[in-house]
Every structure is written in C-alpha cells, then in structure tokens.
JSON list of C-alpha atoms in Angstrom, two decimals:
[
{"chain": "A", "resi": 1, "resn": "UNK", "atom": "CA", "xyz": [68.30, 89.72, 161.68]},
{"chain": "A", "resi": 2, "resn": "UNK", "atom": "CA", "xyz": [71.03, 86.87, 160.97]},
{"chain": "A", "resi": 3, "resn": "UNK", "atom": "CA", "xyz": [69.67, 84.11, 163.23]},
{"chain": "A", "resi": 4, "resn": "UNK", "atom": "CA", "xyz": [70.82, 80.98, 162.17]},
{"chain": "A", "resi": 5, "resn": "UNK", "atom": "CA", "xyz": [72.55, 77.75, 162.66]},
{"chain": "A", "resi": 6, "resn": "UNK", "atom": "CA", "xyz": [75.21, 76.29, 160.70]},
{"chain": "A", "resi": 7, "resn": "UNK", "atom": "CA", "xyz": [73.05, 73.33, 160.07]},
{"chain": "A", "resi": 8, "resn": "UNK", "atom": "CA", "xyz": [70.70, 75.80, 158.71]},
{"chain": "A", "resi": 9, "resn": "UNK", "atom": "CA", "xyz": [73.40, 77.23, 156.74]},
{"chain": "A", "resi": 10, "resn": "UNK", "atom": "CA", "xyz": [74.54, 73.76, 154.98]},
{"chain": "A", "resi": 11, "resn": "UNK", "atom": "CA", "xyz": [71.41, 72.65, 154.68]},
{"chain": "A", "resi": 12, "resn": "UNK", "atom": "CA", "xyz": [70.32, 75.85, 152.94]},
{"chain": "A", "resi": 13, "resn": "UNK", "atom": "CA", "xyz": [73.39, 75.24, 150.50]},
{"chain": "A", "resi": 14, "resn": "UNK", "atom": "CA", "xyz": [72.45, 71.94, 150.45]},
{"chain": "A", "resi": 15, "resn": "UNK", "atom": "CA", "xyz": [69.40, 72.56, 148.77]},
{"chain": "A", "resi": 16, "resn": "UNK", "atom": "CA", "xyz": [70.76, 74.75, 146.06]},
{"chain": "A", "resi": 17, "resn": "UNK", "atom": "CA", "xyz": [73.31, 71.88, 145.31]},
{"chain": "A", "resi": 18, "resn": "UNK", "atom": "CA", "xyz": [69.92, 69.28, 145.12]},
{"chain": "A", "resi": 19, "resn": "UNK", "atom": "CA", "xyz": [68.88, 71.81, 142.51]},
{"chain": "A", "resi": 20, "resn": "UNK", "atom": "CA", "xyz": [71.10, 71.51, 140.30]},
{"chain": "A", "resi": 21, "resn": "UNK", "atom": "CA", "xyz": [71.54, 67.66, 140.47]},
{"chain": "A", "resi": 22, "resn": "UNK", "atom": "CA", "xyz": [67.62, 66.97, 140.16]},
{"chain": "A", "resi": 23, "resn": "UNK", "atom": "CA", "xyz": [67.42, 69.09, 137.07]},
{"chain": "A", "resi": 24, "resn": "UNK", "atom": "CA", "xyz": [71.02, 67.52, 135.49]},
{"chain": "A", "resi": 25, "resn": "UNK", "atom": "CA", "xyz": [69.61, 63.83, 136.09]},
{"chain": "A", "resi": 26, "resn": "UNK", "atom": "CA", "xyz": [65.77, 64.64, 135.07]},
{"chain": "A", "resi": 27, "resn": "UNK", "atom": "CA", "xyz": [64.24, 63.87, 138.01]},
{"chain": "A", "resi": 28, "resn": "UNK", "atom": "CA", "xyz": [61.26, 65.56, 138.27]},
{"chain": "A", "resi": 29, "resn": "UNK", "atom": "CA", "xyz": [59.43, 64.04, 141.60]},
{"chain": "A", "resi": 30, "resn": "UNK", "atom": "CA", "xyz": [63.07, 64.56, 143.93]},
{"chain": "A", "resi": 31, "resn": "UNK", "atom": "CA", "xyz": [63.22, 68.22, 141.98]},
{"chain": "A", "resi": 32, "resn": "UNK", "atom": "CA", "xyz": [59.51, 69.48, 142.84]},
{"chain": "A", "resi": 33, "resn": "UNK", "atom": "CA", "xyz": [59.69, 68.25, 146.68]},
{"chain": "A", "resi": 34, "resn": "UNK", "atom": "CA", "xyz": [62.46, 71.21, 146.75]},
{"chain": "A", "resi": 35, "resn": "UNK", "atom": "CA", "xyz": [60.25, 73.87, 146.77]},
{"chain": "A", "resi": 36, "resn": "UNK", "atom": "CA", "xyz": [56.93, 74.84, 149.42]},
{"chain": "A", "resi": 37, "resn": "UNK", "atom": "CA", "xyz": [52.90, 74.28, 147.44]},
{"chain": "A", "resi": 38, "resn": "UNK", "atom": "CA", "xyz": [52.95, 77.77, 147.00]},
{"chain": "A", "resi": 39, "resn": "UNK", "atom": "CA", "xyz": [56.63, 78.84, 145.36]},
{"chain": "A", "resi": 40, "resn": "UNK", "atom": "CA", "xyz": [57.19, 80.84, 142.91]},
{"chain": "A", "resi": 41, "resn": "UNK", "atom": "CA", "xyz": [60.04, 79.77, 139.69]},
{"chain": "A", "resi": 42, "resn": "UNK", "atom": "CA", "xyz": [60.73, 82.98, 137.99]},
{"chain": "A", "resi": 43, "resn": "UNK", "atom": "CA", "xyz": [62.64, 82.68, 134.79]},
{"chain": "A", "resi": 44, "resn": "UNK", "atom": "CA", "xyz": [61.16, 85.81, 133.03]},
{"chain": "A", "resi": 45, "resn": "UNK", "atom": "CA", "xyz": [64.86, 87.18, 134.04]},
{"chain": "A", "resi": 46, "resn": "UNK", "atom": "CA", "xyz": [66.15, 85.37, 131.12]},
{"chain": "A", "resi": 47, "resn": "UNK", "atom": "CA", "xyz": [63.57, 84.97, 128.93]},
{"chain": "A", "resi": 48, "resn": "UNK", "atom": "CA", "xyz": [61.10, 82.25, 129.38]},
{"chain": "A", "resi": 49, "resn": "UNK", "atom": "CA", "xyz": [58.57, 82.64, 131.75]},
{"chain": "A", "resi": 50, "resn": "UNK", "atom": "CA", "xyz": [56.82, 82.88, 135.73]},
{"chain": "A", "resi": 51, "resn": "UNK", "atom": "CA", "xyz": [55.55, 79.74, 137.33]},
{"chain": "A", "resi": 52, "resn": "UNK", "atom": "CA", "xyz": [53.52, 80.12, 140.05]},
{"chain": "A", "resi": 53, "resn": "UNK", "atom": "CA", "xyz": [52.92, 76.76, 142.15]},
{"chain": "A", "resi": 54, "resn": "UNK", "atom": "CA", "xyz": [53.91, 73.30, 141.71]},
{"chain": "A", "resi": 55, "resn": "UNK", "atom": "CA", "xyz": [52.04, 72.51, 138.87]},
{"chain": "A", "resi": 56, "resn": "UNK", "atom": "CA", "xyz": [53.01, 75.27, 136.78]},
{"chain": "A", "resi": 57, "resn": "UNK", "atom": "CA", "xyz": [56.39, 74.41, 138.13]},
{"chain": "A", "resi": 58, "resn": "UNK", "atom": "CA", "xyz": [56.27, 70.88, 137.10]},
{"chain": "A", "resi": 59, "resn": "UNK", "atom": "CA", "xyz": [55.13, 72.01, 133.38]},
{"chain": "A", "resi": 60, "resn": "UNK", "atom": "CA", "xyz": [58.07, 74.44, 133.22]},
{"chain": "A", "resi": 61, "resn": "UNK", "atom": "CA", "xyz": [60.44, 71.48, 133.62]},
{"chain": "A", "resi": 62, "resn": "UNK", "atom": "CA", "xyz": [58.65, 68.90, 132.08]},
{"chain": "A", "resi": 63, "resn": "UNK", "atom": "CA", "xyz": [58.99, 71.68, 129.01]},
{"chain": "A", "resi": 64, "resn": "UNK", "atom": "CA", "xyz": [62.69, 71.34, 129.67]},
{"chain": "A", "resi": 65, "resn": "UNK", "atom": "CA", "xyz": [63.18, 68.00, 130.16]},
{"chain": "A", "resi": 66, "resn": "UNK", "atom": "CA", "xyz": [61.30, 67.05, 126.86]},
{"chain": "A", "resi": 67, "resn": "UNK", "atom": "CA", "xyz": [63.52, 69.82, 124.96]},
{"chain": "A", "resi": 68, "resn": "UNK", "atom": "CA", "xyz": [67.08, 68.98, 126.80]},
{"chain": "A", "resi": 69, "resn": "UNK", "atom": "CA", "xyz": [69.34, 65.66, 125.30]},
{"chain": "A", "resi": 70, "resn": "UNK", "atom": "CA", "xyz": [71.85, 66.42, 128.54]},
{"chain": "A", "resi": 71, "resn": "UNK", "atom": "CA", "xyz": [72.16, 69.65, 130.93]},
{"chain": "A", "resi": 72, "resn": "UNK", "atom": "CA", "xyz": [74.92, 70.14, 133.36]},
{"chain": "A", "resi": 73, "resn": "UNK", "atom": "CA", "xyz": [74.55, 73.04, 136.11]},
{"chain": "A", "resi": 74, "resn": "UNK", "atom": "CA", "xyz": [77.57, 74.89, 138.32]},
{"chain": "A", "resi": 75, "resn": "UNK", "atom": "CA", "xyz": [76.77, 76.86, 141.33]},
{"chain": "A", "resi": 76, "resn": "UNK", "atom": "CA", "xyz": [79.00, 78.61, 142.79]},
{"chain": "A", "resi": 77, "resn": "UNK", "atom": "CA", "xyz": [79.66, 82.02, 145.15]},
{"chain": "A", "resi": 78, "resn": "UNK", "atom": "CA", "xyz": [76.54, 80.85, 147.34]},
{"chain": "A", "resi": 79, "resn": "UNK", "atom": "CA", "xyz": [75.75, 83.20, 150.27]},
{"chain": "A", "resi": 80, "resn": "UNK", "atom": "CA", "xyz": [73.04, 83.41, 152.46]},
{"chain": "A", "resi": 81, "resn": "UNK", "atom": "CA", "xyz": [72.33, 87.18, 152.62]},
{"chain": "A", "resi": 82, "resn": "UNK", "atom": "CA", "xyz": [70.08, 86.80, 155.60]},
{"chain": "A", "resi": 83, "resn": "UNK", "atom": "CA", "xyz": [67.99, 84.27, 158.02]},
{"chain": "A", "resi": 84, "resn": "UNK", "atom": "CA", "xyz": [65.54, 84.55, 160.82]},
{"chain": "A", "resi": 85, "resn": "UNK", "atom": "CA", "xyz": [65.17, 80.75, 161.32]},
{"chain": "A", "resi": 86, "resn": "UNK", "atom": "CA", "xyz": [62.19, 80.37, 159.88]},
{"chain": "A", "resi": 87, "resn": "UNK", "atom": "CA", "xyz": [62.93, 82.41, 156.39]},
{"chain": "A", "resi": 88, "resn": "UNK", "atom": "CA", "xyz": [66.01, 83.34, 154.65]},
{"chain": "A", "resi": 89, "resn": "UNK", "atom": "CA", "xyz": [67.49, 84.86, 151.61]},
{"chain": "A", "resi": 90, "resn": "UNK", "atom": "CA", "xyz": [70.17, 84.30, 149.42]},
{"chain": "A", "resi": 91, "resn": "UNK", "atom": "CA", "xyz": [71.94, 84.40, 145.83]},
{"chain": "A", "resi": 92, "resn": "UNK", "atom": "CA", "xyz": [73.97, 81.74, 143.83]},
{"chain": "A", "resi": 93, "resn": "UNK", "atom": "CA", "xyz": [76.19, 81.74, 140.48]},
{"chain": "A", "resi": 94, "resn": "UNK", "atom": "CA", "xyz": [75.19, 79.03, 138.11]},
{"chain": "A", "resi": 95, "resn": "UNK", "atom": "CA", "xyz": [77.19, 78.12, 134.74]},
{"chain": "A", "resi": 96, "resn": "UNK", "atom": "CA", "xyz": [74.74, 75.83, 132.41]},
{"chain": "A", "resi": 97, "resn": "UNK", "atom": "CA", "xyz": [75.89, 73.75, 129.34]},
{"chain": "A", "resi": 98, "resn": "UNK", "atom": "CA", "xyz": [73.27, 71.91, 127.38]},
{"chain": "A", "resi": 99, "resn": "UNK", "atom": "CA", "xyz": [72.46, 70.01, 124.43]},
{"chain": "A", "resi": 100, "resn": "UNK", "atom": "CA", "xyz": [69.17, 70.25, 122.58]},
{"chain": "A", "resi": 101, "resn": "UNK", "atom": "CA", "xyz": [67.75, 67.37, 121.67]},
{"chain": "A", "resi": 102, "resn": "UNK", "atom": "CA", "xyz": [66.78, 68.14, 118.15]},
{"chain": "A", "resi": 103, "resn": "UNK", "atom": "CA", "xyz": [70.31, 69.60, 117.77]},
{"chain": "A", "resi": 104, "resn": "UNK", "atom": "CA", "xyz": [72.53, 72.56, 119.02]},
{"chain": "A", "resi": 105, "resn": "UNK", "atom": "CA", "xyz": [73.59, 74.04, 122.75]},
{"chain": "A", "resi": 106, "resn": "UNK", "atom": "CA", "xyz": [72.20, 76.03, 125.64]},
{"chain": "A", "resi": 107, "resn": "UNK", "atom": "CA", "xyz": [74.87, 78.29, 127.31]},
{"chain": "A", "resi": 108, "resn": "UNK", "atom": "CA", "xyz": [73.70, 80.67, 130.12]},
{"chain": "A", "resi": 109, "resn": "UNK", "atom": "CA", "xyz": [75.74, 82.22, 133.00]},
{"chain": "A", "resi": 110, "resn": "UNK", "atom": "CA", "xyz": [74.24, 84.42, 135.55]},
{"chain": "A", "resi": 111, "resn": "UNK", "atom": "CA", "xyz": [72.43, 83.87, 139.22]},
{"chain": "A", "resi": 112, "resn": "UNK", "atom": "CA", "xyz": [70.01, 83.26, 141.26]},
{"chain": "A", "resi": 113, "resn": "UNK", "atom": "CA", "xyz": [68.04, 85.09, 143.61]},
{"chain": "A", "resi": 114, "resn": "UNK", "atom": "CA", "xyz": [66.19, 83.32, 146.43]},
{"chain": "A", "resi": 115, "resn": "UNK", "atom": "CA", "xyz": [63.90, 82.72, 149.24]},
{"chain": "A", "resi": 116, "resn": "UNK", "atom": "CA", "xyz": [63.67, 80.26, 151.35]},
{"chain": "A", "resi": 117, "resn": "UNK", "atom": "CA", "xyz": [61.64, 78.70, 154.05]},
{"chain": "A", "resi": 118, "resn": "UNK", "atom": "CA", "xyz": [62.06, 76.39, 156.93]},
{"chain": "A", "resi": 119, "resn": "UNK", "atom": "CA", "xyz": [59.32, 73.20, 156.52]},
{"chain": "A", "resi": 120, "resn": "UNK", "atom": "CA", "xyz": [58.68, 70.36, 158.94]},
{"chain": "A", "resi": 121, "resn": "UNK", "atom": "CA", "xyz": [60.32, 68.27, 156.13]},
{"chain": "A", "resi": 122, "resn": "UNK", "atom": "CA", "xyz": [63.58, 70.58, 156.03]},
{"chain": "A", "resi": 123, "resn": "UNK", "atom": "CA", "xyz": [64.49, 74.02, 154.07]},
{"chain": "A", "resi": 124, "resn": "UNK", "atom": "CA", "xyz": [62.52, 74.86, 150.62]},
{"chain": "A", "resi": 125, "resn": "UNK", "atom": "CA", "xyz": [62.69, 77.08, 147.83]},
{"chain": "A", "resi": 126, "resn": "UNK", "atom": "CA", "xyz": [59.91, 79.66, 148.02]},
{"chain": "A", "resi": 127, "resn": "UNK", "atom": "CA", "xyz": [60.88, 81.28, 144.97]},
{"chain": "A", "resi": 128, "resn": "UNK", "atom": "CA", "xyz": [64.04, 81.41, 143.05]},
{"chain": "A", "resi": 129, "resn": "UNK", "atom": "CA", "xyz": [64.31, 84.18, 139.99]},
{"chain": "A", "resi": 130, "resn": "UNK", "atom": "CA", "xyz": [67.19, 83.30, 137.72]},
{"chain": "A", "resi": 131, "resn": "UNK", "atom": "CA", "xyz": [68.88, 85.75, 136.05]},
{"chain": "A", "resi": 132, "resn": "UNK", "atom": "CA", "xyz": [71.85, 86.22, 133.61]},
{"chain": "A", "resi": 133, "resn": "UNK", "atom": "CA", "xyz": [75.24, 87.93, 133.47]},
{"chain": "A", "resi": 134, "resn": "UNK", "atom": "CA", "xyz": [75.85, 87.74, 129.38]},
{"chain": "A", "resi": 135, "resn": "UNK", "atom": "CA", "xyz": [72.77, 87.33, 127.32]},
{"chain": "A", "resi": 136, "resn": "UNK", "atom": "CA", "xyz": [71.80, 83.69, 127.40]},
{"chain": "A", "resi": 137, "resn": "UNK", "atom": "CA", "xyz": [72.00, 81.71, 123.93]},
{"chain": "A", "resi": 138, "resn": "UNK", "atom": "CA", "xyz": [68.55, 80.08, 124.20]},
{"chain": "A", "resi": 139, "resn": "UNK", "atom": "CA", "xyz": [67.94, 79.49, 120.54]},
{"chain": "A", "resi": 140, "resn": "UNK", "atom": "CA", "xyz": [67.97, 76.08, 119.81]},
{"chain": "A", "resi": 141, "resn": "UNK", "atom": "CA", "xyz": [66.21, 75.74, 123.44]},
{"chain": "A", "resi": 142, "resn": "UNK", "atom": "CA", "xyz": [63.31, 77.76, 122.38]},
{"chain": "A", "resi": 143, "resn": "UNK", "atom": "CA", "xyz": [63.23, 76.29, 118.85]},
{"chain": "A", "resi": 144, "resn": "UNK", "atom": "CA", "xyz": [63.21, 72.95, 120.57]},
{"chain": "A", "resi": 145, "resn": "UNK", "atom": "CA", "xyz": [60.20, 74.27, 123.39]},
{"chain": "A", "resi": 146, "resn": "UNK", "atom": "CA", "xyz": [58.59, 75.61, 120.20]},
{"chain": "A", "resi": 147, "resn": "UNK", "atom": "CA", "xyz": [58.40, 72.37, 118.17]},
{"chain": "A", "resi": 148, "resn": "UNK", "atom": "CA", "xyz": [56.64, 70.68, 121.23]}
]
C-alpha cells in the first residue's frame, strides 16, 4: 500500500541524488551514513561483488576510491514503486563515466533496484542491487582493483 508523503517522496529521491554525489566527490563518512547497520550493496549484477553491512560496504568503496582518478554518476527515471511509511521500494537509471587511475575508463549504464527504510535520522538505503543495461566495460577498473 502507497502511503506516503511528498516529503517522503523528495526525501527518498533525495537520497539517491546524495548517492551519487558522495561517491563522485570520495567521501566516504557522508556516503556510509546513507545506508541502515545492516544494508545490503549488491553489485554482483554487474560483476563485482555482495557487501553485506557497513564494513564490507566501506571496503567495497574504499576498493573504488583507491582504483578511481575521477567518477561522475547520472540518475535519472527515479520512481518510487511503493511505500508504507516506514519502508519503500524503488528503481533509478544511472549513467557512470570514470577514469582509472593507473590509466583507461569505466563506462556502465543500467539501474538500480532499492529498498529503503525510514530512520530516526531520515530515509536509508537498506539495500541497493545495481544492475546494467549494456555490458559494463570494467576492465581497466578491475585491472586497477587487481593491482591493489
């Protein structure tokens, strides 16, 4: 049942958005206070892998921050699919450009699916499972996560 405010709905879009920018700038601490102790990343959609918690979280983007000279993420076509208040659902489009840092790009288009949940500090991720439209070219990201 679709029971939800429109200040949960920006907020909820909102958070997506903070996604993206946390990630593009590297910043780790504002990134991981998106998401609840117990979420769920899954990237094994594309490729890499499933991190459970915040700590396996954290080592999944400190792996990508280390690898990544610059990243840039678009979201787009956002729509919350459903919301009791408490817990809601939805799916984004994401574009993502990148340049490796020992050399060569990262181009991946595809989406996200998602779960959310309402926190006394304000909407989180619960889990978010990326997945891709066209193959991803990951190469010189995985030669780059390799070399680490």
């Amino acid at each position: 049942m679709n029971k939800y405010s429109l200040e949960d709905l920006e907020a909820i879009r909102r958070l997506t958005h903070l996604y993206a920018y946390h990630i593009d700038h590297f910043e780790m601490e504002p990134l991981l206070a998106l998401w609840t102790d117990d979420a769920v990343f899954d990237e094994s959609g594309v490729g890499l892998r499933c991190s459970q918690g915040l700590d396996a979280i954290r080592n999944s983007f400190a792996e990508a921050f280390a690898v990544m000279d610059t990243v840039v993420h678009y979201t787009s076509n956002f729509l919350l699919l459903d919301c009791d208040g408490e817990r809601a659902r939805g799916t984004a489009y994401y574009l993502a450009e990148g340049v490796v840092k020992g050399g060569g790009t990262v181009h991946a288009t595809g989406y996200y699916r998602d779960e959310y949940r309402k926190t006394v500090d304000g909407w989180r991720f619960r889990s978010r499972e990326v997945f891709y439209f066209n193959p991803p070219d990951l190469g010189a990201y995985l030669a780059g996560a390799n070399a680490l």
